[in-house]
Amino acid sequence: MKRNIIAITLSLFFACCVSAQNNDSIMMRKIADEVLLHGKCYSWLDYLSNKIGGRLSGSPQAAAAVEYTYQVMEGLGADSVFKQECMVPHWVRGAKETAKILTSQSGDYPVNICALGRSIATPVGGITANVIEVDSLSELKVLGRAKIEGKIVFFNGPFDETIINTFEAYGKAVVQRGRGPSLAAKYGAIGTVVRSMTNSLDDYPHTGAMAYNDTFPKVPCCAISTIGAELLAKELKAEPNVKFHFEMSCQTLPDEKSYNVVAEIRGTEHPDEYITIGGHLDSWDLAQGSQDDGAGAMQTLEVLRIFKALGIRPKRTICFVMFMNEENGTRGGEKYADLAALHHENQIAAIESDAGGYSPRGFGLVGPIAKKDKIKSWKNLFLPYGIYDFSGGEGGADIEPLQPLGTFMLGLVPDSQRYFDIHHTAADTFDKVNKRELELGAAGVAMMTYLLSEYGLN
Amino acid sequence: MKRNIIAITLSLFFACCVSAQNNDSIMMRKIADEVLLHGKCYSWLDYLSNKIGGRLSGSPQAAAAVEYTYQVMEGLGADSVFKQECMVPHWVRGAKETAKILTSQSGDYPVNICALGRSIATPVGGITANVIEVDSLSELKVLGRAKIEGKIVFFNGPFDETIINTFEAYGKAVVQRGRGPSLAAKYGAIGTVVRSMTNSLDDYPHTGAMAYNDTFPKVPCCAISTIGAELLAKELKAEPNVKFHFEMSCQTLPDEKSYNVVAEIRGTEHPDEYITIGGHLDSWDLAQGSQDDGAGAMQTLEVLRIFKALGIRPKRTICFVMFMNEENGTRGGEKYADLAALHHENQIAAIESDAGGYSPRGFGLVGPIAKKDKIKSWKNLFLPYGIYDFSGGEGGADIEPLQPLGTFMLGLVPDSQRYFDIHHTAADTFDKVNKRELELGAAGVAMMTYLLSEYGLN
């Protein structure tokens, strides 16, 4: 008899599981259909890219993007829409950004550079000095002050092309940009030039943030296009006394007031369990910031639109966030986490889309194994939409400050091959975005948000 | 004792399997590294696209592409390189390709069209007639001769946007282009205009092949851009008596002599088992044909280069084929299969890459379940390279004629979202190709070719 009861109980349990998966599978299909037939993220991104443009923190365009997305959110019928004030760095690129290679054999010729975000300016008239080329940070210590002092350090470590996911190659190379300048200054460098962070051989420089270490002198630092980097390396090989000259008039102004923009749908059964999803609204100044991260921000709005259009009443509270200042400060992400802590919000999970609006392939998962396994048990629901890879371990810079609160972090993983071709450059424009790829990414985030809101993570 | 022997045998068997998989896994890595570090397919495709250009069968460019790839193959050190003569259709677009919508409310205005491949010309001066709009072939029968006779049939069935793999949406819609014109003529239509086969709303027409059914009169047929199609549909809704006018001066010339280009590496252990891999060398005339199918053809050359560069001596014979005339006749594919049959070649498997040079996602498999299962057992070897999907059932048009010989067919499945944006249009140019995506596709084909050559399919 007991055995029968166990058998019946087990049958019921499995029947329920199968039926739940069936219902979920139907909901996944509804979400995909909704975005592919009625999606708005592509036209919102068109506006953000072509009407507002580059949105570096503190700029009028960043302020316009805050107003625009606030209004879109208001129109979408969330339970509440509000702004979270935060002070952001206000770094501005100067009118002057030039560089040249000075050789005795080929004369002097210009190369394309741009200031790295947060860099100080050069003195008026620029700096000119001998160049020492390195491929990694560790070489600096080996070379020491004797070989570096008074020179411009040229960080020329390329992406490792054999790494399939280009974000991993970026992660390895980008320490040159982030920590290289101050480390070079520690050994007496008077400036640094960093090879652009990209897989491609092109002639536009890729900007990005660097961070000064206050214990060392601040030196001006620029990014050089990969074609420029190849030329400089070639000249140095032929003629070690080659000089490099660059002049930049960038500056850091006082912090500006800005905002995260947040919409909420209250949960019906567990309103005190929060799920945060977002992308960042700011971008670099050189471009429209369509892939980085207009795409992720507009996908976040699309998820809100999908939930309302399909009449989904989530069991848990969902916060849709336009984060401010990811690029050069992460102040918005920090403010968001500070306020969540202050209000004792139980932020169970956060999803960030900040790897481009390309075809989705998976989610990076950051948190305890049991929770990862729960998410992986939903894998078959995602497979029909090309989302199969849950092996990555990246969340996102804006949601990372939530981690100390015990929040499980997820990062949308789109196809990564094209991203660094245009990343942080003037070429990151709306025409690089494919409508369906963008929409499928939004569908993926909406599906994951739905499952998290239905089942939680316990 | 017997049990021990069985245990030891099983242990050895599993140890061998594990060790084979380890060795294979190392070879997969070598293949990926080789193409990502030293790949040539991108620069070959640059040449094919920018120096040779559109390569419609019978054109001087198609002949130039034959010579070019023959020379590349010769330089790569295959055991033999040869051409297979075949006669191909020689259809040429005329200088005249214009259309306009004639309304009483908005006057007359031009729209973008192009002749469909194989279409006859209109009479000089064009044809002008009332329009009857349909969304599918089956509507024609319902409407009948009474509603169709003397009119231009406008096939306006769009892609089903909810289908994730765009090739499936294409497959459903493209019957309008292929069989629509003759079916319309059956009911007395004097011409047809077909909505371009694409997911995107753009203003350039997408050409492609149609086929006349000789039992019905031949009528001229064109493709209209999707924006043009939307306009025509809107006008028809407002004013059912709207007329359409189009003029085209295309013509079919006598068949031309052309060639498949083939390179072979002889197998070391089973030289009489053949594995064929290929893409097609011809393209439509409107564009450079970079994605369709310069990509697949150059990936095929890359696989040959990889095998030679890594010193792989395949156990089975591999044929690397540049197929001629996929777009409007498949004569090259047919000739290849005819010769294989004539020479009693045991063609065990064939792989085609003809779905664009985008990031690879999988392989379509066509053949007996046991062979599919054998291939699927290699899945984990492909996963690190983003190739996970073996659920599709498409091989390729050029290798399909091999199927009656018992050949197992595989089709490379790249990400499909961007393909139909540019397919068969003037926008299918080299700049749409990403170097790493193209190379990863070549790596995928090389990996599959290697495994097939090592293990066969029995």
GROMACS .gro file of C-alpha atoms in nm, chain B residues 40-417:
model
  378
  498LYS     CA    1   4.348   3.273  -4.552
  499CYS     CA    2   3.979   3.242  -4.637
  500TYR     CA    3   3.905   3.603  -4.548
  501SER     CA    4   4.165   3.743  -4.785
  502TRP     CA    5   4.064   3.496  -5.058
  503LEU     CA    6   3.706   3.612  -5.014
  504ASP     CA    7   3.822   3.972  -5.037
  505TYR     CA    8   3.976   3.891  -5.375
  506LEU     CA    9   3.675   3.694  -5.498
  507SER     CA   10   3.439   3.974  -5.389
  508ASN     CA   11   3.631   4.288  -5.472
  509LYS     CA   12   3.850   4.183  -5.763
  510ILE     CA   13   3.615   3.938  -5.938
  511GLY     CA   14   3.269   4.035  -5.813
  512GLY     CA   15   2.929   3.887  -5.899
  513ARG     CA   16   2.971   3.549  -6.070
  514LEU     CA   17   2.650   3.441  -6.236
  515SER     CA   18   2.686   3.120  -6.436
  516GLY     CA   19   2.811   3.184  -6.787
  517SER     CA   20   2.956   3.525  -6.702
  518PRO     CA   21   3.320   3.625  -6.747
  519GLN     CA   22   3.338   3.667  -6.369
  520ALA     CA   23   3.231   3.306  -6.314
  521ALA     CA   24   3.507   3.200  -6.553
  522ALA     CA   25   3.756   3.418  -6.365
  523ALA     CA   26   3.649   3.261  -6.035
  524VAL     CA   27   3.713   2.915  -6.181
  525GLU     CA   28   4.065   3.018  -6.279
  526TYR     CA   29   4.133   3.190  -5.949
  527THR     CA   30   4.026   2.901  -5.729
  528TYR     CA   31   4.204   2.651  -5.952
  529GLN     CA   32   4.525   2.844  -5.896
  530VAL     CA   33   4.469   2.872  -5.520
  531MET     CA   34   4.409   2.497  -5.503
  532GLU     CA   35   4.723   2.427  -5.706
  533GLY     CA   36   4.921   2.632  -5.458
  534LEU     CA   37   4.786   2.443  -5.159
  535GLY     CA   38   4.949   2.112  -5.241
  536ALA     CA   39   4.653   1.878  -5.289
  537ASP     CA   40   4.728   1.538  -5.444
  538SER     CA   41   4.537   1.643  -5.754
  539VAL     CA   42   4.349   1.946  -5.880
  540PHE     CA   43   4.118   1.929  -6.178
  541LYS     CA   44   3.816   2.085  -6.346
  542GLN     CA   45   3.492   1.909  -6.429
  543GLU     CA   46   3.337   2.051  -6.741
  544CYS     CA   47   2.965   2.120  -6.737
  545MET     CA   48   2.732   2.324  -6.953
  546VAL     CA   49   2.549   2.595  -6.758
  547PRO     CA   50   2.252   2.820  -6.830
  548HIS     CA   51   2.345   3.170  -6.940
  549TRP     CA   52   2.079   3.412  -6.832
  550VAL     CA   53   2.161   3.783  -6.842
  551ARG     CA   54   1.991   4.076  -6.679
  552GLY     CA   55   1.905   4.354  -6.921
  553ALA     CA   56   1.986   4.721  -6.897
  554LYS     CA   57   1.617   4.794  -6.855
  555GLU     CA   58   1.462   4.714  -6.516
  556THR     CA   59   1.198   4.964  -6.410
  557ALA     CA   60   0.858   4.959  -6.248
  558LYS     CA   61   0.598   5.199  -6.124
  559ILE     CA   62   0.270   5.198  -5.938
  560LEU     CA   63  -0.006   5.386  -6.118
  561THR     CA   64  -0.268   5.533  -5.888
  562SER     CA   65  -0.536   5.790  -5.942
  563GLN     CA   66  -0.494   5.936  -5.592
  564SER     CA   67  -0.113   5.962  -5.560
  565GLY     CA   68  -0.024   5.969  -5.927
  566ASP     CA   69   0.241   5.734  -6.067
  567TYR     CA   70   0.563   5.662  -5.881
  568PRO     CA   71   0.857   5.428  -5.927
  569VAL     CA   72   0.940   5.129  -5.709
  570ASN     CA   73   1.251   4.914  -5.698
  571ILE     CA   74   1.234   4.581  -5.876
  572CYS     CA   75   1.467   4.338  -6.042
  573ALA     CA   76   1.408   4.052  -6.282
  574LEU     CA   77   1.393   3.708  -6.126
  575GLY     CA   78   1.656   3.474  -6.260
  576ARG     CA   79   1.543   3.286  -6.575
  577SER     CA   80   1.255   3.528  -6.635
  578ILE     CA   81   1.172   3.626  -6.989
  579ALA     CA   82   1.173   3.996  -7.078
  580THR     CA   83   0.862   4.206  -7.102
  581PRO     CA   84   0.772   4.340  -7.446
  582VAL     CA   85   0.956   4.663  -7.523
  583GLY     CA   86   0.765   4.939  -7.347
  584GLY     CA   87   0.678   4.702  -7.063
  585ILE     CA   88   0.344   4.570  -6.947
  586THR     CA   89   0.081   4.759  -6.753
  587ALA     CA   90  -0.214   4.589  -6.589
  588ASN     CA   91  -0.440   4.568  -6.290
  589VAL     CA   92  -0.300   4.383  -5.994
  590ILE     CA   93  -0.434   4.095  -5.791
  591GLU     CA   94  -0.261   4.040  -5.457
  592VAL     CA   95  -0.220   3.695  -5.302
  593ASP     CA   96  -0.031   3.566  -4.999
  594SER     CA   97   0.011   3.206  -5.109
  595LEU     CA   98  -0.006   2.974  -5.406
  596SER     CA   99  -0.329   2.815  -5.286
  597GLU     CA  100  -0.516   3.143  -5.321
  598LEU     CA  101  -0.470   3.128  -5.696
  599LYS     CA  102  -0.701   2.830  -5.732
  600VAL     CA  103  -0.964   2.994  -5.514
  601LEU     CA  104  -0.955   3.312  -5.720
  602GLY     CA  105  -0.954   3.122  -6.050
  603ARG     CA  106  -0.923   3.246  -6.405
  604ALA     CA  107  -1.216   3.488  -6.365
  605LYS     CA  108  -1.027   3.704  -6.117
  606ILE     CA  109  -0.673   3.654  -6.252
  607GLU     CA  110  -0.689   3.662  -6.631
  608GLY     CA  111  -0.517   3.963  -6.789
  609LYS     CA  112  -0.378   4.082  -6.458
  610ILE     CA  113  -0.040   4.096  -6.286
  611VAL     CA  114  -0.034   3.863  -5.987
  612PHE     CA  115   0.137   4.017  -5.684
  613PHE     CA  116   0.271   3.749  -5.449
  614ASN     CA  117   0.298   3.929  -5.116
  615GLY     CA  118   0.330   3.648  -4.862
  616PRO     CA  119   0.588   3.770  -4.609
  617PHE     CA  120   0.838   3.569  -4.407
  618ASP     CA  121   0.689   3.423  -4.090
  619GLU     CA  122   0.884   3.629  -3.839
  620THR     CA  123   0.809   3.391  -3.554
  621ILE     CA  124   1.025   3.116  -3.706
  622ILE     CA  125   1.362   3.138  -3.533
  623ASN     CA  126   1.573   2.985  -3.811
  624THR     CA  127   1.521   3.221  -4.103
  625PHE     CA  128   1.597   2.946  -4.356
  626GLU     CA  129   1.274   2.777  -4.253
  627ALA     CA  130   1.081   3.099  -4.310
  628TYR     CA  131   1.254   3.130  -4.648
  629GLY     CA  132   1.163   2.774  -4.736
  630LYS     CA  133   0.796   2.844  -4.673
  631ALA     CA  134   0.783   3.175  -4.860
  632VAL     CA  135   1.007   3.099  -5.155
  633VAL     CA  136   0.757   2.872  -5.331
  634GLN     CA  137   0.588   3.198  -5.438
  635ARG     CA  138   0.903   3.292  -5.627
  636GLY     CA  139   0.985   2.948  -5.763
  637ARG     CA  140   0.648   2.811  -5.870
  638GLY     CA  141   0.426   3.119  -5.842
  639PRO     CA  142   0.485   3.270  -6.185
  640SER     CA  143   0.383   2.961  -6.385
  641LEU     CA  144   0.090   2.886  -6.157
  642ALA     CA  145  -0.032   3.243  -6.204
  643ALA     CA  146   0.010   3.206  -6.581
  644LYS     CA  147  -0.202   2.890  -6.565
  645TYR     CA  148  -0.493   3.113  -6.462
  646GLY     CA  149  -0.422   3.374  -6.727
  647ALA     CA  150  -0.189   3.617  -6.548
  648ILE     CA  151   0.025   3.824  -6.786
  649GLY     CA  152   0.306   3.887  -6.538
  650THR     CA  153   0.398   3.843  -6.175
  651VAL     CA  154   0.566   4.054  -5.910
  652VAL     CA  155   0.697   3.877  -5.603
  653ARG     CA  156   0.771   4.028  -5.261
  654SER     CA  157   1.145   4.005  -5.191
  655MET     CA  158   1.247   3.707  -4.982
  656THR     CA  159   1.373   3.872  -4.666
  657ASN     CA  160   1.294   3.939  -4.302
  658SER     CA  161   1.390   4.301  -4.337
  659LEU     CA  162   1.205   4.603  -4.459
  660ASP     CA  163   1.442   4.751  -4.712
  661ASP     CA  164   1.431   4.917  -5.050
  662TYR     CA  165   1.642   4.689  -5.265
  663PRO     CA  166   1.494   4.395  -5.452
  664HIS     CA  167   1.617   4.041  -5.379
  665THR     CA  168   1.656   3.834  -5.694
  666GLY     CA  169   1.662   3.455  -5.712
  667ALA     CA  170   1.564   3.173  -5.940
  668MET     CA  171   1.216   3.092  -6.066
  669ALA     CA  172   1.125   2.793  -6.281
  670TYR     CA  173   0.881   2.792  -6.569
  671ASN     CA  174   0.644   2.501  -6.604
  672ASP     CA  175   0.639   2.431  -6.976
  673THR     CA  176   0.269   2.343  -6.978
  674PHE     CA  177   0.177   2.708  -6.916
  675PRO     CA  178   0.264   3.031  -7.096
  676LYS     CA  179   0.584   3.200  -6.988
  677VAL     CA  180   0.521   3.538  -6.826
  678PRO     CA  181   0.777   3.795  -6.713
  679CYS     CA  182   0.835   3.802  -6.338
  680CYS     CA  183   1.018   4.040  -6.108
  681ALA     CA  184   1.096   4.080  -5.739
  682ILE     CA  185   0.989   4.399  -5.566
  683SER     CA  186   1.165   4.540  -5.258
  684THR     CA  187   0.975   4.483  -4.934
  685ILE     CA  188   0.918   4.858  -4.899
  686GLY     CA  189   0.780   4.858  -5.253
  687ALA     CA  190   0.561   4.560  -5.168
  688GLU     CA  191   0.420   4.737  -4.863
  689LEU     CA  192   0.345   5.043  -5.075
  690LEU     CA  193   0.175   4.842  -5.347
  691ALA     CA  194  -0.036   4.658  -5.088
  692LYS     CA  195  -0.134   4.988  -4.927
  693GLU     CA  196  -0.234   5.140  -5.259
  694LEU     CA  197  -0.437   4.831  -5.349
  695LYS     CA  198  -0.623   4.855  -5.022
  696ALA     CA  199  -0.707   5.221  -5.085
  697GLU     CA  200  -0.781   5.179  -5.454
  698PRO     CA  201  -0.831   4.827  -5.595
  699ASN     CA  202  -0.796   4.951  -5.953
  700VAL     CA  203  -0.433   5.050  -5.906
  701LYS     CA  204  -0.219   4.942  -6.198
  702PHE     CA  205   0.137   4.815  -6.201
  703HIS     CA  206   0.382   4.870  -6.480
  704PHE     CA  207   0.716   4.701  -6.532
  705GLU     CA  208   0.968   4.666  -6.807
  706MET     CA  209   1.266   4.427  -6.820
  707SER     CA  210   1.507   4.336  -7.096
  708CYS     CA  211   1.664   4.021  -6.951
  709GLN     CA  212   1.728   3.724  -7.176
  710THR     CA  213   1.848   3.366  -7.185
  711LEU     CA  214   2.147   3.305  -7.413
  712PRO     CA  215   2.274   2.963  -7.525
  713ASP     CA  216   2.429   2.745  -7.255
  714GLU     CA  217   2.794   2.815  -7.177
  715LYS     CA  218   3.077   2.582  -7.094
  716SER     CA  219   3.187   2.608  -6.733
  717TYR     CA  220   3.346   2.398  -6.460
  718ASN     CA  221   3.343   2.264  -6.110
  719VAL     CA  222   3.690   2.296  -5.962
  720VAL     CA  223   3.801   2.000  -5.753
  721ALA     CA  224   4.102   1.922  -5.535
  722GLU     CA  225   4.165   1.581  -5.380
  723ILE     CA  226   4.369   1.446  -5.094
  724ARG     CA  227   4.390   1.069  -5.124
  725GLY     CA  228   4.305   0.866  -4.815
  726THR     CA  229   4.583   0.662  -4.654
  727GLU     CA  230   4.373   0.369  -4.528
  728HIS     CA  231   4.046   0.378  -4.718
  729PRO     CA  232   4.121   0.571  -5.037
  730ASP     CA  233   3.805   0.434  -5.197
  731GLU     CA  234   3.580   0.599  -4.940
  732TYR     CA  235   3.519   0.958  -5.047
  733ILE     CA  236   3.418   1.257  -4.841
  734THR     CA  237   3.312   1.561  -5.043
  735ILE     CA  238   3.306   1.912  -4.902
  736GLY     CA  239   3.214   2.223  -5.092
  737GLY     CA  240   3.043   2.552  -5.149
  738HIS     CA  241   2.932   2.711  -5.472
  739LEU     CA  242   3.146   2.943  -5.674
  740ASP     CA  243   2.872   3.111  -5.876
  741SER     CA  244   2.660   3.389  -5.730
  742TRP     CA  245   2.386   3.622  -5.843
  743ASP     CA  246   2.490   3.907  -6.066
  744LEU     CA  247   2.362   4.195  -5.854
  745ALA     CA  248   2.626   4.168  -5.584
  746GLN     CA  249   2.967   4.038  -5.488
  747GLY     CA  250   2.810   3.720  -5.355
  748SER     CA  251   3.032   3.733  -5.048
  749GLN     CA  252   2.798   3.556  -4.810
  750ASP     CA  253   2.619   3.357  -5.085
  751ASP     CA  254   2.832   3.167  -5.136
  752GLY     CA  255   3.179   3.311  -5.162
  753ALA     CA  256   3.199   3.234  -4.791
  754GLY     CA  257   3.128   2.863  -4.828
  755ALA     CA  258   3.358   2.826  -5.127
  756MET     CA  259   3.649   2.998  -4.952
  757GLN     CA  260   3.588   2.799  -4.633
  758THR     CA  261   3.627   2.485  -4.845
  759LEU     CA  262   3.967   2.606  -4.967
  760GLU     CA  263   4.055   2.688  -4.607
  761VAL     CA  264   3.983   2.331  -4.497
  762LEU     CA  265   4.226   2.208  -4.763
  763ARG     CA  266   4.484   2.458  -4.641
  764ILE     CA  267   4.435   2.351  -4.278
  765PHE     CA  268   4.480   1.981  -4.362
  766LYS     CA  269   4.805   2.054  -4.544
  767ALA     CA  270   4.932   2.304  -4.284
  768LEU     CA  271   4.873   2.058  -3.999
  769GLY     CA  272   5.014   1.767  -4.197
  770ILE     CA  273   4.692   1.569  -4.162
  771ARG     CA  274   4.698   1.257  -4.379
  772PRO     CA  275   4.330   1.163  -4.388
  773LYS     CA  276   4.239   0.796  -4.378
  774ARG     CA  277   3.969   0.849  -4.638
  775THR     CA  278   3.985   1.049  -4.961
  776ILE     CA  279   3.864   1.407  -4.937
  777CYS     CA  280   3.734   1.604  -5.235
  778PHE     CA  281   3.721   1.982  -5.204
  779VAL     CA  282   3.472   2.119  -5.454
  780MET     CA  283   3.390   2.461  -5.594
  781PHE     CA  284   3.045   2.385  -5.736
  782MET     CA  285   2.930   2.583  -6.039
  783ASN     CA  286   2.575   2.701  -6.106
  784GLU     CA  287   2.398   2.643  -5.777
  785GLU     CA  288   2.191   2.959  -5.819
  786ASN     CA  289   2.011   2.891  -6.143
  787GLY     CA  290   2.045   2.532  -6.242
  788THR     CA  291   2.256   2.317  -6.005
  789ARG     CA  292   2.427   2.180  -6.313
  790GLY     CA  293   2.763   2.161  -6.136
  791GLY     CA  294   2.621   1.956  -5.850
  792GLU     CA  295   2.450   1.726  -6.096
  793LYS     CA  296   2.764   1.682  -6.304
  794TYR     CA  297   2.965   1.604  -5.992
  795ALA     CA  298   2.720   1.332  -5.886
  796ASP     CA  299   2.700   1.192  -6.241
  797LEU     CA  300   3.076   1.154  -6.255
  798ALA     CA  301   3.088   1.003  -5.906
  799ALA     CA  302   2.831   0.746  -6.019
  800LEU     CA  303   3.016   0.682  -6.344
  801HIS     CA  304   3.340   0.616  -6.155
  802HIS     CA  305   3.160   0.405  -5.894
  803GLU     CA  306   3.294   0.627  -5.618
  804ASN     CA  307   3.182   0.532  -5.271
  805GLN     CA  308   3.087   0.882  -5.159
  806ILE     CA  309   3.020   0.815  -4.792
  807ALA     CA  310   2.948   1.173  -4.685
  808ALA     CA  311   2.924   1.525  -4.823
  809ILE     CA  312   2.931   1.857  -4.638
  810GLU     CA  313   2.807   2.180  -4.790
  811SER     CA  314   2.857   2.530  -4.659
  812ASP     CA  315   2.596   2.747  -4.829
  813ALA     CA  316   2.418   2.935  -4.554
  814GLY     CA  317   2.661   3.223  -4.508
  815GLY     CA  318   2.987   3.281  -4.329
  816TYR     CA  319   2.827   3.372  -3.996
  817SER     CA  320   2.915   3.217  -3.659
  818PRO     CA  321   2.865   2.842  -3.688
  819ARG     CA  322   2.601   2.685  -3.466
  820GLY     CA  323   2.565   2.331  -3.594
  821PHE     CA  324   2.522   2.091  -3.879
  822GLY     CA  325   2.209   1.972  -4.052
  823LEU     CA  326   2.215   1.594  -4.096
  824VAL     CA  327   2.041   1.401  -4.373
  825GLY     CA  328   2.060   1.021  -4.372
  826PRO     CA  329   1.998   0.709  -4.165
  827ILE     CA  330   1.949   0.749  -3.790
  828ALA     CA  331   2.244   0.527  -3.698
  829LYS     CA  332   2.480   0.752  -3.892
  830LYS     CA  333   2.322   1.062  -3.743
  831ASP     CA  334   2.377   0.912  -3.399
  832LYS     CA  335   2.741   0.844  -3.476
  833ILE     CA  336   2.790   1.208  -3.572
  834LYS     CA  337   2.597   1.329  -3.267
  835SER     CA  338   2.830   1.124  -3.047
  836TRP     CA  339   3.103   1.373  -3.148
  837LYS     CA  340   2.900   1.668  -3.022
  838ASN     CA  341   3.117   1.740  -2.717
  839LEU     CA  342   3.417   1.785  -2.944
  840PHE     CA  343   3.240   2.074  -3.117
  841LEU     CA  344   3.089   2.244  -2.812
  842PRO     CA  345   3.397   2.455  -2.720
  843TYR     CA  346   3.364   2.616  -3.063
  844GLY     CA  347   3.000   2.714  -3.026
  845ILE     CA  348   2.874   2.429  -3.244
  846TYR     CA  349   2.597   2.257  -3.054
  847ASP     CA  350   2.298   2.204  -3.281
  848PHE     CA  351   2.270   1.881  -3.479
  849SER     CA  352   1.893   1.885  -3.501
  850GLY     CA  353   1.854   2.040  -3.847
  851GLY     CA  354   1.769   1.840  -4.157
  852GLU     CA  355   1.929   2.033  -4.441
  853GLY     CA  356   2.231   1.934  -4.647
  854GLY     CA  357   2.276   2.157  -4.951
  855ALA     CA  358   2.157   2.197  -5.309
  856ASP     CA  359   2.493   2.106  -5.464
  857ILE     CA  360   2.540   1.782  -5.272
  858GLU     CA  361   2.178   1.670  -5.295
  859PRO     CA  362   2.237   1.492  -5.631
  860LEU     CA  363   2.474   1.261  -5.439
  861GLN     CA  364   2.193   1.137  -5.217
  862PRO     CA  365   2.075   0.864  -5.459
  863LEU     CA  366   2.429   0.720  -5.434
  864GLY     CA  367   2.372   0.668  -5.061
  865THR     CA  368   2.582   0.963  -4.955
  866PHE     CA  369   2.513   1.098  -4.606
  867MET     CA  370   2.465   1.474  -4.631
  868LEU     CA  371   2.563   1.747  -4.388
  869GLY     CA  372   2.501   2.121  -4.410
  870LEU     CA  373   2.689   2.375  -4.202
  871VAL     CA  374   2.438   2.576  -3.997
  872PRO     CA  375   2.562   2.927  -3.919
  873ASP     CA  376   2.364   3.185  -3.727
  874SER     CA  377   2.081   3.271  -3.965
  875GLN     CA  378   1.952   3.609  -3.845
   0.00000   0.00000   0.00000
